[in-house]
Amino acid sequence: MNYLMRRLATFPLVLLGVSILVFVAIRMVPGDSITAMLGTEAGLLTPAQRDSLAAYFGIDQPWFIQYWRWIGGILHGNFGISVTYGRPVLDVILERFPLTLELALLSMIIALAVGMPAGIYAATHNEKPSDLGVRIVAMIGQSTPSFVLGLLIIYALSAGFGVLPAMGEFAPLWQDPLRNLSQLILPAITLGFAFAASVTRISRSAMLDVLSDDYVRTARSKGASARSVIWRHALPNALIPVVTLSGIEFGYLLGGAVIVEQIYALPGLGRMVLDAILQRDYALVQGAVLFIAFNFMIVNLLVDLAYVALDPRIRLGEQ
Amino acid sequence: MRILRAIFGHGSGRIGGVIVGVYLLIAILGLVGLTPHNPITQFRVDRLHAPNGAYWMGTDLFGRDVASRLMAGIGQSFTVAFFSVAFATLAGTVLGLAAAWLGRRWDGVVMRIMDVLLAFPAILLALLIVTVAGPGTWTSVVAIGIVYTPIFTRVVRGPALSLKAREFVDAARTFGSSSSYIVTRHLLLNLVAPLTVQVTLALAWALLTEAGLSFLGLGTQPPAASLGLMLSDSRNLMETAPWLMIFPGLTIMISILGFNLLGDALRDILDPRMRRVPA
């Protein structure tokens, strides 16, 4: 079996494992759905009331039946009801997802637009002062946590210009694109900075690797112009690690940027999960975590597919 | 000794090494309580003082000394980072060696479990574990440790598999060496280089994750000092007391920078081409 087939074959298995892990983890939390809903008032329930509530939540059944029901529901698009929102879990998730997706896309665009040219520039100016400069900035970028950068940006804006980032009611892209962009651009820069630094570093080292390969030397000795060597011969192969890195990073961002959403008060997926955890809304935590893990796995699978498409050696089953 | 000389002969290794060394010293001072003031004592009359001779980095809303809290916070963050990375290294090495050495079904089972763990974005998995176990310092250790275990398992398993197929392992077998001897002597010793690099880089991520968890209020609990918590508390006072944000922010950044630089240098020195074998 080649790499791709094996990868596809284990996908459902891993997904099953993920769902069991999420389910078991949530069951291990002290207290049940009844105490989560009623808090201390749960102690005032009569045994009969408690039993009927347990039956309502389905927690009177053994765990494997509960798991079966949960999975069965999910397969029918029913992730359960969120206690805090009083609405279906899937509705709540899908309402938050567009923002998270948009933010992830914007950050990736920033990262690639800045990181790739910077990396290629540094690689073609290897060991010159400009290369060193790019490397230093990239190293600092990679070591700057998003929450430090986010706070610094907000501070610089408020102290230097007396303005605050656009917060308040979030405007979806399709309703008010300009306002939407003004709300998302700073968070996207905050996330994109470290991302761009990683892209710079990896494209620089990939480019350097490729530039010292025999086939590039052959192309050079045949008299190909420097530009043609870089863009036509070297770049396609140097792209492989860049694609992998950006894909994985994008997958992470699809899980919601908890901290950056928190700093900029954005109603994204990450903050929703955090709030659900703090409010013990377990149906929502469970559904959201599964949703995020599923997306993450899909993105990783796509990255692998891209990898295979770009690198025939893997396609042919070599490792 | 040779490795220390190599680190200090390497440009970024020198800078990273110095940063990490200084932080280690501060962390120890912070942990044993050798701070300018008591980090949780509230000097109420001196609330929100800007940096001055008595309080080098100013005081916070409760009149606590920021510099002392930073030192205690570094101690705290480093404790979490070291224990969680030790956890991940130990668990990952054992699992990776077991998977590689036992092969077949064991390999499949271990690596699929690691795939499951890797299917979660790191911070989300940490959040999930903290939800189950309740926030706190040792929960953070376990959560961060579990999050990074699959990475160590992969780092160990790949090279261990290729070492296992090498002649010297066959030779050791023919001499009648026991499995445990071969695994510890021939495999593990040869894995020290990639593991060292990985440990250093993992320390940077662990510091980052710890700061992130405490920033969200799910790591170290107040009144104990932690860098993430200090940063999070600084948000509402940003304009009146910027030092509350700038010092912890820079402290976190430089510590991560130090470990990243050191990790990069170690990679150059020990392992010019770390090959990653897909699971």
PDB file of C-alpha atoms in Angstrom, chain B residues 16-17 31 44-45 61 83 103 107-108 117 120 127 140 147 155 158 171-172 181 189 193 205 220 224 226 258 260:
ATOM      1  CA  GLY B  16      20.855  31.776  23.493  1.00  0.00           C
ATOM      2  CA  GLY B  17      23.132  30.142  26.041  1.00  0.00           C
ATOM      3  CA  LEU B  31      12.050  29.946  43.602  1.00  0.00           C
ATOM      4  CA  ARG B  44      -0.706  49.469  49.874  1.00  0.00           C
ATOM      5  CA  VAL B  45       0.700  53.013  50.104  1.00  0.00           C
ATOM      6  CA  LEU B  61      -2.548  47.589  41.508  1.00  0.00           C
ATOM      7  CA  PHE B  83       8.577  19.250  34.473  1.00  0.00           C
ATOM      8  CA  GLY B 103       7.285  -3.233  15.897  1.00  0.00           C
ATOM      9  CA  ASP B 107       3.988   0.114  16.649  1.00  0.00           C
ATOM     10  CA  GLY B 108       0.560   0.447  15.049  1.00  0.00           C
ATOM     11  CA  LEU B 117      -3.438  13.218  20.299  1.00  0.00           C
ATOM     12  CA  PHE B 120      -5.986  18.345  18.429  1.00  0.00           C
ATOM     13  CA  LEU B 127      -7.537  23.352  27.514  1.00  0.00           C
ATOM     14  CA  SER B 140      -0.515  22.570  33.513  1.00  0.00           C
ATOM     15  CA  VAL B 147       0.411  17.643  24.441  1.00  0.00           C
ATOM     16  CA  VAL B 155      11.257  12.077  17.137  1.00  0.00           C
ATOM     17  CA  GLY B 158      11.839   7.385  13.349  1.00  0.00           C
ATOM     18  CA  ALA B 171      26.095  -7.623  15.629  1.00  0.00           C
ATOM     19  CA  ALA B 172      25.017  -6.974  19.208  1.00  0.00           C
ATOM     20  CA  TYR B 181      20.816  -3.705  26.684  1.00  0.00           C
ATOM     21  CA  LEU B 189      22.562   6.617  23.326  1.00  0.00           C
ATOM     22  CA  ALA B 193      21.524  14.235  19.920  1.00  0.00           C
ATOM     23  CA  TRP B 205       6.911  25.906  23.379  1.00  0.00           C
ATOM     24  CA  THR B 220      -1.105  29.122  37.899  1.00  0.00           C
ATOM     25  CA  ALA B 224       0.996  33.236  43.089  1.00  0.00           C
ATOM     26  CA  SER B 226       3.017  33.898  36.851  1.00  0.00           C
ATOM     27  CA  GLY B 258      16.795  32.252  24.307  1.00  0.00           C
ATOM     28  CA  ASN B 260      14.869  29.035  20.309  1.00  0.00           C
TER      29      ASN B 260
END
